[in-house]
Coordinates of C-alpha atoms and ligand atoms in Angstrom, one line a residue:
M1 CA 1.1 3.3 -27.8
A2 CA 4.4 2.8 -25.8
W3 CA 3.7 -0.3 -23.7
D4 CA 5.5 -3.2 -25.3
F5 CA 6.0 -6.6 -23.7
E6 CA 8.3 -8.0 -26.4
T7 CA 12.1 -8.3 -26.3
E8 CA 13.9 -6.7 -29.2
P9 CA 14.9 -9.4 -31.7
E10 CA 18.7 -8.9 -31.4
F11 CA 18.6 -9.3 -27.6
A12 CA 16.1 -12.1 -27.8
E13 CA 18.7 -13.9 -30.0
K14 CA 21.3 -13.4 -27.3
L15 CA 18.9 -14.7 -24.7
D16 CA 18.3 -17.8 -26.8
W17 CA 22.0 -18.4 -27.0
V18 CA 22.4 -17.9 -23.2
D19 CA 19.5 -20.3 -22.5
T20 CA 21.1 -23.1 -24.6
F21 CA 24.7 -22.3 -23.3
V22 CA 23.6 -22.4 -19.7
R23 CA 21.7 -25.6 -20.1
E24 CA 24.3 -27.5 -22.1
E25 CA 27.6 -26.1 -20.8
V26 CA 27.0 -24.5 -17.3
E27 CA 24.4 -26.6 -15.5
P28 CA 26.6 -29.7 -15.7
L29 CA 29.1 -27.8 -13.5
D30 CA 26.5 -27.6 -10.7
L31 CA 26.3 -31.3 -10.7
V32 CA 29.9 -32.2 -10.8
W33 CA 31.3 -29.3 -8.7
P34 CA 28.5 -28.3 -6.4
G35 CA 29.4 -25.6 -3.8
L36 CA 32.7 -24.8 -5.5
A37 CA 31.6 -21.8 -7.6
F38 CA 33.2 -19.4 -5.2
T39 CA 36.4 -21.3 -4.8
P40 CA 39.4 -20.1 -6.9
L41 CA 39.8 -22.3 -9.9
D42 CA 42.3 -25.1 -9.7
E43 CA 44.2 -26.3 -12.8
N44 CA 41.5 -28.9 -13.6
R45 CA 38.5 -26.6 -13.3
R46 CA 40.2 -23.8 -15.0
K47 CA 40.5 -26.0 -18.2
V48 CA 36.8 -26.2 -18.3
V49 CA 35.6 -22.8 -16.9
D50 CA 38.0 -20.4 -18.6
P51 CA 36.9 -21.4 -22.2
L52 CA 33.3 -20.9 -21.1
K53 CA 34.1 -17.5 -19.7
E54 CA 35.8 -16.7 -23.0
E55 CA 32.7 -17.8 -24.9
V56 CA 30.6 -15.4 -22.8
R57 CA 33.1 -12.6 -23.5
R58 CA 32.8 -13.3 -27.2
H59 CA 29.1 -12.8 -26.9
D60 CA 29.6 -9.4 -25.1
L61 CA 27.9 -10.8 -22.0
W62 CA 30.7 -10.8 -19.6
A63 CA 30.3 -8.7 -16.4
T64 CA 27.3 -6.8 -17.8
H65 CA 26.3 -5.3 -14.4
L66 CA 28.1 -2.0 -14.7
G67 CA 26.3 0.9 -16.4
S68 CA 28.1 2.7 -19.2
E69 CA 28.8 5.7 -17.0
L70 CA 30.9 3.2 -14.8
G71 CA 32.7 1.7 -17.8
G72 CA 30.3 -1.2 -18.4
Q73 CA 28.4 -2.1 -21.6
G74 CA 25.4 -0.3 -20.4
Y75 CA 22.8 -2.9 -21.3
G76 CA 20.3 -1.3 -18.8
Q77 CA 18.4 -3.1 -16.1
L78 CA 15.6 -4.5 -18.2
K79 CA 18.0 -6.5 -20.4
L80 CA 20.0 -7.6 -17.4
A81 CA 16.8 -8.7 -15.7
L82 CA 16.0 -11.0 -18.6
L83 CA 19.6 -12.3 -18.7
N84 CA 19.6 -13.0 -14.9
E85 CA 16.3 -14.9 -15.2
I86 CA 18.2 -17.5 -17.2
L87 CA 21.3 -17.4 -15.0
G88 CA 19.2 -18.0 -11.9
R89 CA 18.8 -21.6 -12.9
S90 CA 22.4 -22.5 -12.1
S91 CA 24.7 -21.6 -9.2
W92 CA 27.8 -21.6 -11.5
A93 CA 26.1 -19.4 -14.2
P94 CA 26.8 -16.0 -12.5
I95 CA 30.4 -17.0 -12.1
V96 CA 30.7 -18.0 -15.8
F97 CA 29.1 -14.7 -16.8
G98 CA 31.2 -12.6 -14.3
C99 CA 28.1 -11.2 -12.5
Q100 CA 28.0 -13.1 -9.1
A101 CA 26.9 -11.4 -5.9
P102 CA 28.4 -10.0 -3.8
D103 CA 31.1 -9.1 -6.3
T104 CA 28.7 -7.3 -8.6
G105 CA 27.6 -4.9 -5.8
N106 CA 31.2 -4.5 -4.6
A107 CA 32.4 -3.7 -8.2
E108 CA 29.6 -1.2 -8.5
I109 CA 30.7 0.8 -5.4
I110 CA 34.4 0.7 -6.3
A111 CA 33.5 1.9 -9.8
H112 CA 31.4 4.6 -8.3
Y113 CA 33.5 5.8 -5.4
G114 CA 37.0 4.4 -5.9
T115 CA 40.1 6.4 -6.7
D116 CA 41.9 5.5 -9.9
E117 CA 44.4 3.5 -7.9
Q118 CA 41.7 1.6 -6.0
K119 CA 40.0 0.8 -9.3
Q120 CA 43.3 -0.5 -10.8
R121 CA 44.1 -2.6 -7.7
Y122 CA 40.6 -4.0 -6.8
L123 CA 38.1 -3.4 -9.6
R124 CA 40.2 -4.6 -12.5
P125 CA 40.9 -8.1 -11.2
L126 CA 37.3 -8.3 -9.9
L127 CA 35.9 -7.6 -13.4
D128 CA 38.4 -9.9 -15.0
G129 CA 36.9 -12.7 -12.8
E130 CA 40.3 -13.5 -11.3
V131 CA 39.5 -12.7 -7.7
F132 CA 36.6 -12.8 -5.3
S133 CA 35.6 -10.1 -2.8
C134 CA 33.6 -9.9 0.4
Y135 CA 31.3 -7.3 1.9
S136 CA 31.8 -7.2 5.6
M137 CA 29.0 -5.2 7.2
T138 CA 26.7 -7.3 9.5
E139 CA 27.9 -7.7 13.1
P140 CA 27.1 -10.6 15.5
H141 CA 24.9 -8.4 17.7
A142 CA 23.4 -6.3 14.9
G143 CA 22.3 -6.8 11.3
A144 CA 19.0 -5.2 10.3
D145 CA 19.9 -2.0 12.2
P146 CA 23.3 -0.8 11.0
T147 CA 23.1 2.2 13.4
M148 CA 24.0 -0.4 16.1
F149 CA 27.3 -1.4 14.5
T150 CA 30.3 -1.0 16.8
T151 CA 33.4 -2.0 14.7
R152 CA 35.7 1.0 14.9
A153 CA 38.3 2.5 12.6
V154 CA 40.5 5.0 14.3
R155 CA 43.0 7.3 12.5
D156 CA 46.6 6.8 13.6
G157 CA 49.0 9.0 11.6
D158 CA 48.9 7.7 8.0
E159 CA 46.9 4.7 8.9
W160 CA 43.4 3.6 10.0
V161 CA 43.3 0.9 12.7
I162 CA 40.2 -1.4 12.6
D163 CA 38.9 -3.3 15.6
G164 CA 35.7 -5.3 15.9
W165 CA 33.6 -8.3 14.9
K166 CA 31.7 -9.0 11.7
F167 CA 29.3 -11.9 11.0
F168 CA 28.0 -13.5 7.9
S169 CA 30.7 -12.0 5.7
S170 CA 30.0 -14.2 2.7
N171 CA 33.0 -15.6 0.8
A172 CA 35.6 -14.0 3.1
R173 CA 37.6 -17.3 3.0
T174 CA 38.1 -17.1 -0.7
A175 CA 38.0 -13.3 -1.1
S176 CA 41.2 -11.4 -1.9
F177 CA 39.8 -8.3 -0.2
L178 CA 37.1 -7.2 2.1
I179 CA 35.0 -4.1 2.1
V180 CA 34.6 -3.3 5.8
M181 CA 32.1 -0.9 7.3
A182 CA 33.3 0.8 10.5
V183 CA 32.5 3.6 12.8
T184 CA 34.9 6.5 12.2
D185 CA 33.1 9.1 14.2
P186 CA 31.1 7.9 17.2
E187 CA 30.1 11.5 18.1
V188 CA 27.8 12.1 15.2
S189 CA 24.8 10.1 13.9
A190 CA 25.6 6.7 12.5
Y191 CA 24.4 8.0 9.1
Q192 CA 27.4 10.4 9.1
G193 CA 29.8 8.6 11.3
M194 CA 30.6 5.4 9.4
S195 CA 33.0 4.7 6.6
M196 CA 34.0 1.9 4.2
F197 CA 37.5 0.5 3.8
L198 CA 39.1 -1.7 1.2
V199 CA 41.1 -4.2 3.2
P200 CA 43.2 -7.0 1.7
T201 CA 42.2 -10.3 3.3
D202 CA 45.8 -11.1 4.2
T203 CA 46.3 -8.0 6.3
P204 CA 47.6 -8.9 9.8
G205 CA 45.0 -8.9 12.5
I206 CA 42.2 -10.4 10.4
E207 CA 41.0 -13.7 11.9
I208 CA 38.3 -15.8 10.4
V209 CA 37.1 -17.4 13.6
R210 CA 34.7 -19.8 11.8
N211 CA 32.9 -20.2 8.5
V212 CA 29.2 -20.6 9.2
G213 CA 27.2 -22.9 6.9
L214 CA 23.6 -22.7 5.7
G215 CA 20.9 -25.3 6.5
S216 CA 22.5 -28.8 6.7
E217 CA 25.9 -27.9 5.4
P218 CA 28.4 -29.7 7.6
P219 CA 30.3 -27.6 10.2
G220 CA 33.3 -25.8 8.7
H221 CA 32.0 -26.0 5.2
G222 CA 30.1 -22.8 5.2
D223 CA 30.8 -19.6 3.2
H224 CA 29.7 -17.0 5.8
A225 CA 32.5 -15.9 8.1
L226 CA 32.6 -14.7 11.6
I227 CA 35.6 -12.4 11.5
H228 CA 37.6 -10.8 14.3
Y229 CA 39.4 -7.6 13.2
E230 CA 42.0 -6.9 15.8
D231 CA 44.4 -4.0 15.4
V232 CA 44.1 -4.2 11.6
R233 CA 46.2 -1.5 10.1
V234 CA 45.5 -0.1 6.6
P235 CA 46.9 3.0 4.9
A236 CA 44.8 6.2 4.8
D237 CA 44.1 5.6 1.2
A238 CA 42.2 2.4 2.0
L239 CA 39.2 4.6 2.7
L240 CA 36.5 4.0 0.0
G241 CA 34.7 7.3 -0.8
G242 CA 34.7 10.0 1.8
E243 CA 34.9 9.7 5.5
G244 CA 31.4 9.2 6.9
Q245 CA 30.0 8.1 3.6
A246 CA 29.3 4.4 4.4
F247 CA 25.5 4.7 4.3
A248 CA 25.4 6.5 1.0
I249 CA 27.7 3.9 -0.5
A250 CA 25.7 1.0 1.0
Q251 CA 22.6 2.4 -0.7
T252 CA 24.3 2.6 -4.1
R253 CA 25.4 -1.0 -3.8
L254 CA 22.0 -2.5 -3.8
G255 CA 20.1 -0.8 -6.6
G256 CA 20.3 -3.0 -9.7
G257 CA 21.5 -6.0 -7.8
R258 CA 18.1 -6.5 -6.1
I259 CA 16.4 -6.6 -9.5
H260 CA 18.9 -9.2 -10.8
H261 CA 18.4 -11.2 -7.6
A262 CA 14.7 -11.1 -8.1
M263 CA 15.0 -12.3 -11.7
R264 CA 17.4 -15.1 -10.7
T265 CA 14.7 -16.1 -8.2
I266 CA 12.1 -16.2 -11.0
G267 CA 14.4 -18.5 -13.0
M268 CA 14.6 -20.8 -9.9
A269 CA 10.8 -20.6 -9.3
Q270 CA 10.1 -21.3 -13.0
R271 CA 12.2 -24.4 -12.7
A272 CA 10.2 -25.6 -9.7
L273 CA 7.0 -25.0 -11.6
D274 CA 8.4 -26.9 -14.6
M275 CA 9.2 -29.8 -12.4
M276 CA 5.8 -29.7 -10.7
C277 CA 4.0 -29.8 -14.1
E278 CA 6.2 -32.6 -15.5
R279 CA 5.5 -34.7 -12.4
A280 CA 1.8 -33.9 -12.5
L281 CA 1.6 -35.3 -16.0
S282 CA 3.8 -38.3 -15.2
R283 CA 2.5 -39.7 -11.9
E284 CA -0.8 -41.6 -11.6
T285 CA -2.6 -42.4 -8.4
Q286 CA -6.2 -43.5 -7.6
G287 CA -7.1 -44.0 -11.2
S288 CA -5.9 -40.7 -12.7
L289 CA -2.9 -38.5 -13.3
L290 CA -2.0 -36.0 -10.6
A291 CA -2.6 -33.4 -13.3
D292 CA -6.3 -34.3 -13.2
K293 CA -6.7 -33.8 -9.4
Q294 CA -8.2 -30.4 -8.6
F295 CA -5.8 -29.8 -5.6
V296 CA -2.9 -30.3 -7.9
Q297 CA -4.5 -28.1 -10.6
G298 CA -4.8 -25.5 -7.8
Y299 CA -1.1 -25.8 -7.0
I300 CA -0.3 -25.2 -10.7
A301 CA -2.7 -22.4 -11.2
D302 CA -1.7 -20.6 -8.0
S303 CA 2.0 -21.0 -8.8
Y304 CA 1.7 -19.7 -12.4
A305 CA -0.4 -16.8 -11.2
Q306 CA 2.2 -15.8 -8.5
L307 CA 5.1 -16.3 -10.9
V308 CA 3.7 -14.3 -13.8
Q309 CA 2.6 -11.4 -11.5
F310 CA 6.0 -11.2 -9.9
R311 CA 7.9 -11.5 -13.2
L312 CA 5.9 -8.7 -14.8
F313 CA 6.4 -6.6 -11.7
V314 CA 10.1 -7.1 -11.6
L315 CA 10.4 -6.4 -15.3
Y316 CA 8.3 -3.2 -14.9
T317 CA 10.6 -2.1 -12.0
A318 CA 13.7 -2.7 -14.2
W319 CA 12.0 -0.7 -17.0
E320 CA 11.4 2.1 -14.4
I321 CA 15.0 2.1 -13.4
D322 CA 16.1 2.4 -17.1
K323 CA 13.5 5.1 -17.7
Y324 CA 14.2 7.4 -14.8
N325 CA 17.8 6.4 -14.2
D326 CA 17.2 7.2 -10.5
Y327 CA 17.2 4.4 -8.0
K328 CA 15.6 6.7 -5.3
R329 CA 12.6 7.3 -7.5
V330 CA 12.1 3.6 -7.9
R331 CA 12.9 2.7 -4.4
K332 CA 9.3 1.7 -3.4
D333 CA 9.1 -0.9 -6.2
I334 CA 12.6 -2.2 -5.7
A335 CA 11.8 -2.8 -2.0
T336 CA 8.4 -4.3 -3.0
A337 CA 10.2 -6.8 -5.2
K338 CA 12.5 -7.7 -2.3
V339 CA 9.5 -8.2 -0.1
V340 CA 7.6 -10.5 -2.5
M341 CA 10.5 -12.5 -3.7
P342 CA 10.9 -15.0 -0.8
T343 CA 7.2 -15.8 -0.7
V344 CA 7.0 -16.5 -4.4
L345 CA 9.9 -18.9 -4.4
H346 CA 8.8 -20.5 -1.1
D347 CA 5.3 -21.2 -2.2
I348 CA 6.1 -22.6 -5.6
A349 CA 9.0 -24.7 -4.4
W350 CA 6.8 -26.0 -1.5
R351 CA 4.0 -27.1 -3.9
A352 CA 6.5 -28.7 -6.3
M353 CA 8.0 -30.6 -3.4
Q354 CA 4.6 -31.8 -2.3
V355 CA 3.6 -33.0 -5.7
H356 CA 6.8 -35.1 -5.9
G357 CA 5.9 -37.0 -2.7
A358 CA 8.8 -38.6 -0.8
L359 CA 11.1 -38.0 -3.7
G360 CA 10.4 -34.3 -3.3
V361 CA 11.8 -34.1 0.2
S362 CA 14.8 -36.3 -0.6
N363 CA 18.3 -35.1 -1.5
E364 CA 17.7 -36.4 -5.0
M365 CA 15.6 -33.4 -5.9
P366 CA 16.5 -29.7 -5.4
F367 CA 13.5 -28.5 -3.5
S368 CA 14.9 -28.3 0.1
G369 CA 17.7 -26.1 -1.3
M370 CA 15.1 -23.8 -2.9
L371 CA 13.2 -23.5 0.3
L372 CA 16.4 -22.6 2.1
A373 CA 17.1 -20.1 -0.7
A374 CA 13.7 -18.5 -0.1
G375 CA 14.6 -18.2 3.6
V376 CA 17.9 -16.6 2.7
M377 CA 16.2 -14.1 0.4
G378 CA 14.0 -12.9 3.3
L379 CA 17.2 -12.0 5.2
A380 CA 20.2 -11.2 3.0
D381 CA 20.4 -7.5 2.1
G382 CA 18.0 -6.9 5.0
P383 CA 14.9 -8.7 6.4
T384 CA 11.6 -8.6 4.7
E385 CA 10.0 -6.7 7.6
V386 CA 12.5 -3.8 7.2
H387 CA 11.8 -3.5 3.5
K388 CA 8.0 -3.6 4.2
V389 CA 8.6 -0.5 6.4
T390 CA 10.3 1.2 3.4
V391 CA 7.4 0.2 1.1
A392 CA 4.8 1.4 3.5
R393 CA 6.6 4.7 4.1
Q394 CA 6.9 5.3 0.4
V395 CA 3.3 4.4 -0.2
L396 CA 2.1 6.7 2.6
R397 CA 4.0 9.6 1.0
G398 CA 1.3 9.7 -1.6
Y399 CA -1.5 10.4 1.0
R400 CA -2.7 13.1 3.3
P401 CA -4.7 12.8 6.5
S402 CA -8.4 13.4 6.3
E403 CA -9.3 17.1 7.1
D404 CA -12.0 16.3 9.6
L405 CA -13.3 13.5 11.8
W406 CA -14.7 11.4 8.9
P407 CA -12.7 9.7 6.1
S408 CA -12.7 11.7 2.9
R409 CA -14.7 8.9 1.2
H410 CA -17.3 8.7 4.0
I411 CA -20.5 8.2 2.2
P412 CA -22.8 10.6 4.1
K413 CA -20.3 13.4 3.7
L414 CA -19.9 12.7 0.0
R415 CA -23.7 12.3 -0.4
A416 CA -24.3 15.7 1.3
A417 CA -21.8 17.3 -1.1
A418 CA -23.3 15.6 -4.1
R419 CA -26.8 16.8 -3.1
E420 CA -25.6 20.3 -2.7
K421 CA -24.0 20.2 -6.1
L422 CA -27.1 18.8 -7.8
A423 CA -29.6 20.7 -5.6
E424 CA -31.5 22.3 -8.4
Y425 CA -32.2 18.9 -9.9
L426 CA -33.2 17.3 -6.7
E427 CA -35.6 19.8 -5.2
H428 CA -38.7 18.2 -6.7
E429 CA -37.7 14.7 -5.8
V430 CA -39.2 13.0 -2.7
G431 CA -38.1 9.9 -1.0
N432 CA -35.3 8.7 1.2
L433 CA -32.2 9.6 -0.7
Ligands
FAD1 C1 23.0 -16.2 3.1 C2 23.3 -14.8 3.7 C3 24.4 -14.1 3.2 C4 24.7 -12.9 3.8 N1 25.8 -12.2 3.4 C5 26.2 -11.1 4.0 C6 27.4 -10.5 3.6 O1 28.1 -10.9 2.7 N2 27.8 -9.4 4.3 C7 27.1 -8.9 5.4 O2 27.5 -7.9 5.9 N3 26.0 -9.5 5.8 C8 25.5 -10.6 5.1 N4 24.4 -11.2 5.5 C9 23.7 -10.7 6.7 C10 22.3 -10.0 6.4 O3 22.6 -8.8 5.9 C11 21.6 -10.0 7.8 O4 21.2 -11.3 8.1 C12 20.4 -9.1 7.8 O5 20.7 -7.7 7.6 C13 19.6 -9.3 9.1 O6 20.4 -9.1 10.2 P1 20.4 -10.2 11.3 O7 20.6 -11.6 10.7 O8 21.4 -9.8 12.4 O9 18.9 -10.2 11.9 P2 18.4 -9.2 13.0 O10 18.8 -7.8 12.8 O11 18.7 -9.8 14.3 O12 16.8 -9.4 12.7 C14 16.2 -10.6 13.0 C15 14.7 -10.6 12.7 O13 14.1 -9.5 13.5 C16 13.0 -9.0 12.8 N5 13.3 -7.5 12.6 C17 14.5 -6.9 12.5 N6 14.3 -5.6 12.3 C18 13.0 -5.4 12.3 C19 12.1 -4.2 12.2 N7 12.6 -3.0 12.0 N8 10.8 -4.4 12.2 C20 10.2 -5.6 12.4 N9 11.0 -6.8 12.5 C21 12.3 -6.6 12.5 C22 13.0 -9.7 11.4 O14 12.1 -10.8 11.5 C23 14.4 -10.2 11.3 O15 14.5 -11.3 10.4 C24 23.9 -12.4 4.9 C25 22.8 -13.1 5.4 C26 22.5 -14.3 4.8 C27 21.3 -15.1 5.3

């Protein structure tokens, strides 16, 4: 019997260590330095954060996202999923463990498609946790449909010249380089006519017009850049992978990352459920605890049911990736996890907020941030609707149209066939079968 829902003891021990370490050493950083996780370390923060990173390295848990074929430790997605479930509780934790998005996906594609020189120049410092990177793909007029992108890269002698606009390029302001997707051949389909470039952020012609914030972040404090690329010249060897390969590269980028994202979301949703339960057991109104009110019990039961279903599904998907080692084969389930993720977090955070009353909607509890995070999850890496299309298409591949006017499970048709099959036993029967 091969099904097994237990974590192997050695890795379970590692996870126990991570759980304590994140709670005691990393979560305090979220409270004293909120919003600074993606800012290069100053002297002061370095004194605290570098020893923590060192500790993570000593436990062989630094930058675990690369597979062994790409030079990583090769933990596999199931173990990484379990690890990310814990890291999801803290916004600093992925930084301390060297596995923060979008750097993980960026590292993955450079490891996969980069030349030795590109790996030395960009991947090494990224994996050392010394620099940040940015993935610059979405444009102001087009996000969900990359075939509409217009940013151009034109070959001029030994150089490529990039012109255009990009929007929501996260962390561009602290990144040391950008991965830019641009049209290199407008004559062919977008799937063959776009390429990726590795572009140092200080290249002349790159202007961060403004940094867009999320939710109620004050103007100018956001992390998501509107960028104007004007006559940005990079050498021919700035091309990542082959010319026209941008779509294939973009696909590679999102495989394991989505599962890690889903597990970090589970960590966050679990935290919301924990808070909901604690509050239900602590607060009394109209003669009894909230925990004794059926509506609140419904919130708790529905939340637990949603969370446990989603968690098992994500772990199953991670297990599938490890088993088949083929993201394409598991695409339907990866997309399904992406589709379900925002709803699970939204619903649980919303109920937890409600159970906390006024305190729940205040800035003294984290629920509004969780709700915003749920909204972000329905957009970043593509909107839910687009992933639903992928899921539906993949599901439909397993089906054929009915061969005649009636559905194949149409009862009169099935009954006629059954009667024919069993005719010899039915001939003496009377009645209205
Ligand atoms: C926090 C955050 C960080 C991000 N970071 C980055 C980054 O680092 N780099 C980067 O390049 N991009 C980034 N993005 C952008 C993200 O990839 C886009 O937001 C996403 O692809 C959707 O594009 P859009 O916002 O232009 O929405 P649009 O393409 O305008 O879509 C808007 C809405 O239209 C509907 N819709 C779209 N297509 C379909 C369809 N086929 N069927 C039905 N309905 C549809 C959906 O409701 C969708 O939400 C980030 C976004 C967020 C929110």
